mmCIF file of C-alpha atoms in Angstrom:
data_model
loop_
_atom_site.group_PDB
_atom_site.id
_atom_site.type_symbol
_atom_site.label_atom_id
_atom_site.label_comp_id
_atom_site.label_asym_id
_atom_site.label_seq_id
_atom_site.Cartn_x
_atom_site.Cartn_y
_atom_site.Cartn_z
ATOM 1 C CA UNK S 1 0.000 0.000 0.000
ATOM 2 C CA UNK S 2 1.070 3.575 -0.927
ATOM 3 C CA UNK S 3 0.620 6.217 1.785
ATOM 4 C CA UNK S 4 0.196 9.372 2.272
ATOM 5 C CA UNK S 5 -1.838 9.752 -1.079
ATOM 6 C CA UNK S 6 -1.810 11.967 -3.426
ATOM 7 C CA UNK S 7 -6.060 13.787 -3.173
ATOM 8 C CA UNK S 8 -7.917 16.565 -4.968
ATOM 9 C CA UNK S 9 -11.147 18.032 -3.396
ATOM 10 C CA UNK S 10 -14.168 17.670 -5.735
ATOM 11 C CA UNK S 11 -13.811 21.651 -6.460
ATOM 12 C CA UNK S 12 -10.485 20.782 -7.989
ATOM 13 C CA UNK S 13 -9.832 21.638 -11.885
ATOM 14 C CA UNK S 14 -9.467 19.306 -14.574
ATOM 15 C CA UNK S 15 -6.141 21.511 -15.527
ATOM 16 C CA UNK S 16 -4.994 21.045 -12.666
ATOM 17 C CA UNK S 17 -5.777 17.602 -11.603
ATOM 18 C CA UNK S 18 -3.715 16.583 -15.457
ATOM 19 C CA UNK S 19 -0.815 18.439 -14.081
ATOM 20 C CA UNK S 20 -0.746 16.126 -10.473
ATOM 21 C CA UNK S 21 -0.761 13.017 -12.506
ATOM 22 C CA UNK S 22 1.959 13.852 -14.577
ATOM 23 C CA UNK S 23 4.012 15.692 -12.214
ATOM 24 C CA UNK S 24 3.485 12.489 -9.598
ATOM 25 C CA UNK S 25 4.204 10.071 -12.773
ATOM 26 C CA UNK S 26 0.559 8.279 -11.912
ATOM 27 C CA UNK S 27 -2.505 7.729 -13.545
ATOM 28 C CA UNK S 28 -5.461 8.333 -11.288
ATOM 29 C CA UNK S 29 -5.871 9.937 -8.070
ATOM 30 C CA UNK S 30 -8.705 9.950 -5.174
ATOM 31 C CA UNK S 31 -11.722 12.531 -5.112
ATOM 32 C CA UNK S 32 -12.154 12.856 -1.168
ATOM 33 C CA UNK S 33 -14.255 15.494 0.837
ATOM 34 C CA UNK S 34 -13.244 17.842 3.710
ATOM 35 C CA UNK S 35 -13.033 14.452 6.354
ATOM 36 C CA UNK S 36 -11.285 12.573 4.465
ATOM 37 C CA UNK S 37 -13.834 10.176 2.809
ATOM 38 C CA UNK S 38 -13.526 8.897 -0.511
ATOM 39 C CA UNK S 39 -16.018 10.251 -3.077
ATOM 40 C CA UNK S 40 -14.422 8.944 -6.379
ATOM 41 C CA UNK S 41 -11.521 8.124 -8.881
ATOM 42 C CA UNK S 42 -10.263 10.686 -11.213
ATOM 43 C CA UNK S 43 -8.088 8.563 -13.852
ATOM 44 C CA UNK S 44 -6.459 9.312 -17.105
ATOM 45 C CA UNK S 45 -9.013 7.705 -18.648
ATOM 46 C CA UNK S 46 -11.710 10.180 -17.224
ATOM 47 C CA UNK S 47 -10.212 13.165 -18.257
ATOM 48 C CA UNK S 48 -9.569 11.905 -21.960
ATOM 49 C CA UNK S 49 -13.352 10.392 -21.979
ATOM 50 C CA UNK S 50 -15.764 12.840 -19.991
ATOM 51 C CA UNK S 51 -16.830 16.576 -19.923
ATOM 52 C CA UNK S 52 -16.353 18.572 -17.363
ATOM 53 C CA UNK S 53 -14.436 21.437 -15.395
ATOM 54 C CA UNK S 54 -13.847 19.688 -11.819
ATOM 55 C CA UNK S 55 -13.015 16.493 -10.528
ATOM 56 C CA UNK S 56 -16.921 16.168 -9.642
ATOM 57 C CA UNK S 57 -17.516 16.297 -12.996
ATOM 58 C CA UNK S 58 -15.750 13.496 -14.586
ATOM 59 C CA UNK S 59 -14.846 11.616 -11.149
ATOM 60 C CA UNK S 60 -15.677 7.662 -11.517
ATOM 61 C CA UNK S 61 -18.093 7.869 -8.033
ATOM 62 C CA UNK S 62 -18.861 3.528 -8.046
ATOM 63 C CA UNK S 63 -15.191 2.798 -6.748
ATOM 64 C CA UNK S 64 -14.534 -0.190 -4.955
ATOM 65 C CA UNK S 65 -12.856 -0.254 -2.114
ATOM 66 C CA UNK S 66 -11.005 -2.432 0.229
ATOM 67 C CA UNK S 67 -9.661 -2.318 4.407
ATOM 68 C CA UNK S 68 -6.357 -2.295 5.759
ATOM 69 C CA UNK S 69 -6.650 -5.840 6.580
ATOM 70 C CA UNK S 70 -8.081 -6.963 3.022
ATOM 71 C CA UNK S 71 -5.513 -10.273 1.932
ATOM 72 C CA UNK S 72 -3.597 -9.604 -0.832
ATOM 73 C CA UNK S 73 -5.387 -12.352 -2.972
ATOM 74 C CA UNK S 74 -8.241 -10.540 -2.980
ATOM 75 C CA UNK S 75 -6.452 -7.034 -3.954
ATOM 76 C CA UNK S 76 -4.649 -9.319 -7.004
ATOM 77 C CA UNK S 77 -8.090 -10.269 -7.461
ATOM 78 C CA UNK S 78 -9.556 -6.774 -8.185
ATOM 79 C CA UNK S 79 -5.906 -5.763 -10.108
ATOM 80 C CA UNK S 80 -6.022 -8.712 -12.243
ATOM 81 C CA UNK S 81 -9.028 -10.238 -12.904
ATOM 82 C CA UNK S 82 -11.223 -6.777 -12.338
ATOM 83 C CA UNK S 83 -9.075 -5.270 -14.650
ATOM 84 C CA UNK S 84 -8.663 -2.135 -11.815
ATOM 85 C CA UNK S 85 -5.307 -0.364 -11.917
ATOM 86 C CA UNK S 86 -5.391 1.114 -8.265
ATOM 87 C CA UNK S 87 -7.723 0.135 -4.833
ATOM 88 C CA UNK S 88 -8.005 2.609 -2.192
ATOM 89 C CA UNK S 89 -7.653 1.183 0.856
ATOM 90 C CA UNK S 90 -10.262 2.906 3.728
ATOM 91 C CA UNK S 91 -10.318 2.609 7.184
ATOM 92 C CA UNK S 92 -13.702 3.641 9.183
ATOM 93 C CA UNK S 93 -14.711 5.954 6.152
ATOM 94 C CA UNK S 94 -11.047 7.547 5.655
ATOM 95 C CA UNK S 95 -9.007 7.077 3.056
ATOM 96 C CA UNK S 96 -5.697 5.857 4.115
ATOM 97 C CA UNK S 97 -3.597 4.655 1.551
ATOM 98 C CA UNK S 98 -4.162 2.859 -2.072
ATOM 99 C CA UNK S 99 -2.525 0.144 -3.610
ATOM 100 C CA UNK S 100 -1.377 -0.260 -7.087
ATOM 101 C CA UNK S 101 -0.245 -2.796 -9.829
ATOM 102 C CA UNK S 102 3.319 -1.595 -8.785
ATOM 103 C CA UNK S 103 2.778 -2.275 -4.953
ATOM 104 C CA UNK S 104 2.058 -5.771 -5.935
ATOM 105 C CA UNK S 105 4.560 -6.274 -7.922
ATOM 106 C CA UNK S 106 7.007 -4.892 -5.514
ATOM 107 C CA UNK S 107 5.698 -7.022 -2.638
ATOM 108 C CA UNK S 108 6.281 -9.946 -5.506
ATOM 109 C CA UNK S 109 9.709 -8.997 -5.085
ATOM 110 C CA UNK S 110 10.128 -8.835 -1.444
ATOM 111 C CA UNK S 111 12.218 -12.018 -0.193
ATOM 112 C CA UNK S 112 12.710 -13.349 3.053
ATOM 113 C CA UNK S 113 15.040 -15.931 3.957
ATOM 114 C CA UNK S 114 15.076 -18.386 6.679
ATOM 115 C CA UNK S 115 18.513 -18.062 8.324
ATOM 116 C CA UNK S 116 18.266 -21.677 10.092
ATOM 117 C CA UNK S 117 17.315 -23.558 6.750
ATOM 118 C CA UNK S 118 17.678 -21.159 3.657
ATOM 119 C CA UNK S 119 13.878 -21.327 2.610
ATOM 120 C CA UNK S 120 12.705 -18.414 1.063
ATOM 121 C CA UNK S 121 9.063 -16.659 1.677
ATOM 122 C CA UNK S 122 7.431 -13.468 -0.636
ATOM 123 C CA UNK S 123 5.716 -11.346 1.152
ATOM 124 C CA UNK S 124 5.402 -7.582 3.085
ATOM 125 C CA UNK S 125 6.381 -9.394 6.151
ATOM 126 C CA UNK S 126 8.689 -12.876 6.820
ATOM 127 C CA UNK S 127 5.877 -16.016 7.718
ATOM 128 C CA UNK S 128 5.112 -16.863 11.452
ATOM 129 C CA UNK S 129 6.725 -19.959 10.714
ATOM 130 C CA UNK S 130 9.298 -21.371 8.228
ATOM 131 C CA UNK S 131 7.292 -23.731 5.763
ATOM 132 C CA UNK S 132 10.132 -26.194 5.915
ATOM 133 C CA UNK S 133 12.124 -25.902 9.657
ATOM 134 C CA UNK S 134 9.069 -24.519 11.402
ATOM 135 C CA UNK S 135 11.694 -21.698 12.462
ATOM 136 C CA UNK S 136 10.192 -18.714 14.170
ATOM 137 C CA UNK S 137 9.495 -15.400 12.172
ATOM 138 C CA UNK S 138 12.453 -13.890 14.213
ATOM 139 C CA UNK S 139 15.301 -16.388 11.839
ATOM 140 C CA UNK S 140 13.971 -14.687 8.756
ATOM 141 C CA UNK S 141 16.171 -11.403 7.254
ATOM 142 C CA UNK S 142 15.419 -9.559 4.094
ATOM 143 C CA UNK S 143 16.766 -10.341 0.833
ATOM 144 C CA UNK S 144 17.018 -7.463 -1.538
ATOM 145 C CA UNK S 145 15.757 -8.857 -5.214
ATOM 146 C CA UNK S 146 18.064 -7.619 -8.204
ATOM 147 C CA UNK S 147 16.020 -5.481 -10.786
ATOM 148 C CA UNK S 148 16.194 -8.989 -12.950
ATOM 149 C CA UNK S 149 15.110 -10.939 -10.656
#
């Protein structure tokens, strides 16, 4: 997950909205009101397709969400199979973060190795338990992945 986001108010012009998501290098951003909930998406794809001067103009409002706590299967599920290119995540109404393609692919990357047996485990965070030694969580260390990987 990607935190702090990048936001625009619903007040906020198309001109200017353009400029964030190629200044930022992304390609949609959230529409959220004055406490923080999430009204909407704003992609590329809305500002080439729709009419309007503000983000509550050509916002996508039917934007599925997920919760801090959502597996990652089911995120894959919504960037793969759903076709979505970002999920914000929201916690009691608030926006909080959103995750991308790229966060997924970079957690694809993320290796942890267990120090007692070698075994290897993808993930944010090392396992509870090595798959093969049953070592704790505390014999795992970080591998940096080469770009090639």
């Amino acid at each position: 997950m990607s935190a702090p986001v990048h936001t625009v108010s619903p007040d906020a012009l198309v001109g200017d909205i353009a400029n964030l998501l190629r200044s930022k290098g992304i390609s949609g951003v959230p529409v959220i009101d004055a406490a923080g909930a999430l009204l909407g998406l704003v992609s590329e794809f809305d500002l080439l397709a729709k009419s309007g001067a503000t983000a509550a103009d050509v916002m996508t409002t039917s934007v599925i969400s997920v919760s801090a706590g959502t597996p990652i299967a089911d995120v894959r599920h919504l960037l793969v199979d759903r076709h979505f290119r970002r999920v914000p995540v929201v916690v009691q109404g608030e926006l909080v973060g959103i995750v991308s393609r790229g966060d997924v692919v970079a957690l694809l990357a993320t290796e942890w190795v267990c120090r007692a047996c070698g075994e290897a485990v993808r993930g944010d965070h090392p396992s509870e338990v090595c798959p093969r030694c049953h070592a704790g969580s505390d014999r795992f260390v970080l591998e940096e992945q080469s770009p090639g990987f």
